Short mmCIF file of C-alpha atoms in Angstrom, two decimals:
data_model
loop_
_atom_site.label_atom_id
_atom_site.label_comp_id
_atom_site.label_asym_id
_atom_site.label_seq_id
_atom_site.Cartn_x
_atom_site.Cartn_y
_atom_site.Cartn_z
CA GLU I 100 -41.84 -48.74 -8.70
CA ALA I 101 -39.10 -47.11 -6.63
CA GLN I 102 -38.22 -43.79 -8.15
CA VAL I 103 -37.00 -40.24 -7.74
CA THR I 104 -39.12 -37.79 -9.72
CA GLN I 105 -37.96 -34.35 -10.74
CA ASN I 106 -40.07 -31.61 -12.27
CA PRO I 107 -39.80 -29.91 -14.62
CA ARG I 108 -37.48 -31.88 -16.86
CA TYR I 109 -36.68 -28.81 -18.95
CA LEU I 110 -37.07 -25.10 -18.23
CA ILE I 111 -36.03 -21.97 -20.03
CA THR I 112 -36.45 -18.81 -18.00
CA VAL I 113 -35.04 -15.35 -17.52
CA THR I 114 -32.64 -13.83 -15.03
CA GLY I 115 -34.22 -12.90 -11.72
CA LYS I 116 -37.44 -14.85 -12.05
CA LYS I 117 -37.79 -17.13 -9.05
CA LEU I 118 -38.14 -20.80 -9.84
CA THR I 119 -38.49 -24.08 -7.97
CA VAL I 120 -37.45 -27.51 -9.11
CA THR I 121 -39.31 -30.22 -7.27
CA CYS I 122 -37.92 -33.59 -6.22
CA SER I 123 -39.99 -36.40 -4.77
CA GLN I 124 -39.06 -39.94 -3.77
CA ASN I 125 -41.33 -42.85 -2.89
CA MET I 126 -38.82 -45.02 -1.03
CA ASN I 127 -39.09 -43.43 2.44
CA HIS I 128 -35.43 -42.43 2.25
CA GLU I 129 -34.02 -40.18 4.96
CA TYR I 130 -31.26 -38.74 2.81
CA MET I 131 -31.81 -36.50 -0.21
CA SER I 132 -29.39 -34.40 -2.20
CA TRP I 133 -29.16 -31.99 -5.12
CA TYR I 134 -26.32 -31.90 -7.68
CA ARG I 135 -25.53 -29.82 -10.69
CA GLN I 136 -23.58 -31.10 -13.65
CA ASP I 137 -21.61 -28.88 -15.98
CA PRO I 138 -19.34 -29.90 -18.87
CA GLY I 139 -15.86 -30.76 -17.63
CA LEU I 140 -16.81 -30.34 -13.97
CA GLY I 141 -18.62 -33.57 -13.22
CA LEU I 142 -21.32 -33.71 -10.56
CA ARG I 143 -21.13 -31.14 -7.79
CA GLN I 144 -23.26 -31.29 -4.68
CA ILE I 145 -25.41 -28.23 -3.96
CA TYR I 146 -27.31 -29.13 -0.77
CA TYR I 147 -28.21 -32.28 1.07
CA SER I 148 -30.66 -33.29 3.75
CA MET I 149 -30.18 -35.99 6.33
CA ASN I 150 -33.85 -35.99 7.33
CA VAL I 151 -36.90 -33.76 7.71
CA GLU I 152 -35.96 -30.21 8.73
CA VAL I 153 -32.23 -31.06 8.50
CA THR I 154 -30.33 -29.55 5.56
CA ASP I 155 -26.71 -28.69 4.95
CA LYS I 156 -24.52 -27.14 2.29
CA GLY I 157 -22.64 -29.11 -0.30
CA ASP I 158 -19.78 -27.77 -2.37
CA VAL I 159 -21.68 -25.18 -4.43
CA PRO I 160 -24.63 -23.83 -2.41
CA GLU I 161 -24.41 -20.17 -3.45
CA GLY I 162 -27.56 -18.92 -5.13
CA TYR I 163 -29.71 -21.86 -4.06
CA LYS I 164 -32.11 -22.66 -1.25
CA VAL I 165 -33.70 -25.92 -0.19
CA SER I 166 -36.31 -27.06 2.28
CA ARG I 167 -37.27 -30.42 3.71
CA LYS I 168 -40.68 -30.13 5.30
CA GLU I 169 -41.72 -33.66 4.36
CA LYS I 170 -39.64 -36.78 4.05
CA ARG I 171 -40.54 -37.45 0.44
CA ASN I 172 -39.94 -33.94 -0.98
CA PHE I 173 -36.80 -31.85 -1.35
CA PRO I 174 -37.38 -28.82 -3.59
CA LEU I 175 -34.52 -26.73 -4.97
CA ILE I 176 -35.26 -23.01 -5.03
CA LEU I 177 -33.52 -20.39 -7.12
CA GLU I 178 -34.69 -17.07 -5.67
CA SER I 179 -33.02 -14.91 -8.31
CA PRO I 180 -31.61 -17.14 -11.05
CA SER I 181 -28.61 -15.98 -13.03
CA PRO I 182 -27.11 -17.30 -16.29
CA ASN I 183 -24.28 -19.07 -14.42
CA GLN I 184 -26.92 -21.36 -12.93
CA THR I 185 -27.69 -22.76 -16.35
CA SER I 186 -26.95 -26.41 -15.84
CA LEU I 187 -28.23 -29.96 -15.61
CA TYR I 188 -29.57 -30.71 -12.13
CA PHE I 189 -30.02 -34.08 -10.45
CA CYS I 190 -31.81 -35.03 -7.28
CA ALA I 191 -30.92 -38.21 -5.42
CA SER I 192 -32.07 -40.10 -2.35
CA SER I 193 -30.78 -42.93 -0.21
CA SER I 194 -31.14 -44.54 3.17
CA GLY I 195 -28.54 -45.50 5.74
CA GLY I 196 -25.51 -44.95 3.55
CA GLN I 197 -26.87 -47.29 0.91
CA PRO I 198 -26.62 -46.56 -2.82
CA GLN I 199 -28.15 -43.38 -4.09
CA HIS I 200 -31.10 -43.36 -6.46
CA PHE I 201 -31.02 -40.53 -8.97
CA GLY I 202 -33.76 -38.73 -10.82
CA ASP I 203 -33.71 -38.25 -14.58
CA GLY I 204 -32.43 -34.70 -14.34
CA THR I 205 -33.70 -31.19 -14.96
CA ARG I 206 -32.11 -29.05 -17.63
CA LEU I 207 -32.31 -25.37 -16.72
CA SER I 208 -31.49 -22.55 -19.11
CA ILE I 209 -31.42 -19.07 -17.64
CA LEU I 210 -31.24 -16.27 -20.18
CA ASP D 200 -13.36 -34.16 2.66
CA ALA D 201 -11.93 -37.32 1.22
CA LYS D 202 -11.39 -36.99 -2.51
CA THR D 203 -10.92 -39.54 -5.27
CA THR D 204 -8.69 -39.45 -8.33
CA GLN D 205 -9.55 -41.26 -11.55
CA PRO D 206 -8.07 -41.25 -15.06
CA ASN D 207 -9.94 -38.95 -17.40
CA SER D 208 -10.57 -41.64 -19.97
CA MET D 209 -9.99 -45.29 -20.81
CA GLU D 210 -10.66 -47.47 -23.82
CA SER D 211 -11.52 -51.10 -24.19
CA ASN D 212 -12.58 -53.58 -26.82
CA GLU D 213 -15.88 -55.39 -26.65
CA GLU D 214 -15.82 -58.71 -24.79
CA GLU D 215 -12.57 -57.83 -23.02
CA PRO D 216 -12.21 -57.12 -19.29
CA VAL D 217 -11.88 -53.54 -18.13
CA HIS D 218 -10.13 -52.39 -14.97
CA LEU D 219 -11.06 -48.88 -13.88
CA PRO D 220 -8.76 -47.53 -11.14
CA CYS D 221 -9.54 -45.06 -8.39
CA ASN D 222 -7.19 -43.53 -5.84
CA HIS D 223 -8.52 -42.35 -2.50
CA SER D 224 -5.45 -41.87 -0.35
CA THR D 225 -7.26 -39.75 2.27
CA ILE D 226 -10.02 -42.28 2.88
CA SER D 227 -11.19 -42.58 6.46
CA GLY D 228 -12.25 -45.69 8.32
CA THR D 229 -15.97 -45.05 7.93
CA ASP D 230 -15.89 -44.24 4.20
CA TYR D 231 -17.59 -46.68 1.86
CA ILE D 232 -16.27 -46.85 -1.71
CA HIS D 233 -19.12 -46.47 -4.19
CA TRP D 234 -19.08 -46.70 -7.97
CA TYR D 235 -21.70 -45.16 -10.18
CA ARG D 236 -21.94 -44.81 -13.93
CA GLN D 237 -23.71 -42.33 -16.10
CA LEU D 238 -24.91 -43.21 -19.56
CA PRO D 239 -25.45 -40.38 -22.05
CA SER D 240 -28.52 -38.28 -21.27
CA GLN D 241 -29.28 -40.21 -18.08
CA GLY D 242 -28.83 -39.78 -14.37
CA PRO D 243 -26.07 -41.69 -12.59
CA GLU D 244 -26.85 -45.27 -11.67
CA TYR D 245 -25.38 -47.36 -8.90
CA VAL D 246 -22.88 -50.05 -9.89
CA ILE D 247 -21.30 -51.46 -6.73
CA HIS D 248 -19.94 -50.51 -3.32
CA GLY D 249 -17.74 -51.92 -0.59
CA LEU D 250 -15.90 -51.14 2.62
CA THR D 251 -12.89 -53.43 2.98
CA SER D 252 -13.48 -56.73 1.22
CA ASN D 253 -13.75 -57.33 -2.50
CA VAL D 254 -17.32 -57.37 -3.76
CA ASN D 255 -19.07 -58.98 -6.69
CA ASN D 256 -22.49 -58.40 -8.19
CA ARG D 257 -24.18 -59.05 -11.50
CA MET D 258 -22.79 -55.85 -13.00
CA ALA D 259 -19.17 -55.79 -11.86
CA SER D 260 -16.56 -56.61 -9.27
CA LEU D 261 -14.85 -54.23 -6.87
CA ALA D 262 -11.31 -54.90 -5.75
CA ILE D 263 -10.20 -52.87 -2.73
CA ALA D 264 -6.54 -52.51 -1.82
CA GLU D 265 -5.51 -53.78 1.58
CA ASP D 266 -4.70 -50.26 2.80
CA ARG D 267 -7.96 -49.02 1.21
CA LYS D 268 -6.15 -46.18 -0.52
CA SER D 269 -7.17 -47.40 -3.92
CA SER D 270 -9.78 -49.56 -5.58
CA THR D 271 -10.52 -51.01 -9.00
CA LEU D 272 -13.84 -51.52 -10.70
CA ILE D 273 -13.73 -54.58 -12.91
CA LEU D 274 -16.10 -55.14 -15.79
CA HIS D 275 -15.45 -58.73 -16.75
CA ARG D 276 -16.60 -58.54 -20.34
CA ALA D 277 -17.19 -55.06 -21.66
CA THR D 278 -20.14 -54.49 -23.94
CA LEU D 279 -21.03 -51.45 -26.01
CA ARG D 280 -23.70 -50.67 -23.41
CA ASP D 281 -20.97 -50.24 -20.80
CA ALA D 282 -19.69 -47.10 -22.52
CA ALA D 283 -20.34 -44.41 -19.90
CA VAL D 284 -18.73 -42.10 -17.39
CA TYR D 285 -17.74 -44.02 -14.27
CA TYR D 286 -17.55 -42.25 -10.93
CA CYS D 287 -15.78 -43.47 -7.83
CA ILE D 288 -16.96 -41.71 -4.68
CA LEU D 289 -16.60 -42.06 -0.95
CA ILE D 290 -19.70 -42.09 1.21
CA ARG D 291 -19.11 -41.64 4.90
CA ALA D 292 -21.21 -43.79 7.20
CA GLY D 293 -20.82 -41.62 10.26
CA GLY D 294 -18.97 -38.83 11.98
CA THR D 295 -18.65 -35.31 10.61
CA SER D 296 -19.53 -34.43 7.03
CA TYR D 297 -21.78 -37.48 6.72
CA GLY D 298 -23.86 -36.85 3.64
CA LYS D 299 -21.48 -34.47 1.91
CA LEU D 300 -20.35 -36.12 -1.31
CA THR D 301 -17.75 -35.28 -3.92
CA PHE D 302 -18.13 -37.00 -7.28
CA GLY D 303 -15.18 -35.67 -9.24
CA GLN D 304 -15.07 -35.83 -13.04
CA GLY D 305 -15.07 -39.56 -13.43
CA THR D 306 -13.55 -41.77 -16.14
CA ILE D 307 -15.00 -41.78 -19.62
CA LEU D 308 -15.01 -45.38 -20.81
CA THR D 309 -15.06 -45.97 -24.56
CA VAL D 310 -15.80 -49.50 -25.78
CA HIS D 311 -14.80 -50.40 -29.30
CA PRO D 312 -16.68 -53.05 -31.27
#
């Protein structure tokens, strides 16, 4: 089954403790992207990747890092999380400008 | 970046057609118009997309203005399961900023029984 898998689905952590949210897709898609969703602000793009070793900033990249060492994986790294990064995060993938497939989301709470 | 503008909310009755508008006056020639919807507690799901011509699929129809500065998502017979947030976005097929996407706040569709 074609899918985008995010882990963990839920995480409560404390300020400053490094965390990684993993994203994996099994569709051999070149393009992957991370979004955060906050009430009243819709979906905002954090980072995207056009292919392996190619990443670029979206609209809200501050405080986040990403890497794309393999085609299927696109982890989101919060080196020093802060409370304003409490949000619902979605990973998505696509190929050749075709529709994006989204994961089920990761709800992060940073205390 | 090309942006889209949608009404914050719309309402419909069950079994009636729904027309969800989207303005994208700064669209460029290589921008595809995509529609996604997000049901409560779920990730966005693809609905339909097009470039210049009107498009139909099993979920909806997409009507694109001749100048491409606006489009309309048409749900032919709304059901309670269609209640969701609908996003209209532009996805560039080439050139600069390919891959950078702006979703906006979308339109909250309420369907009344």
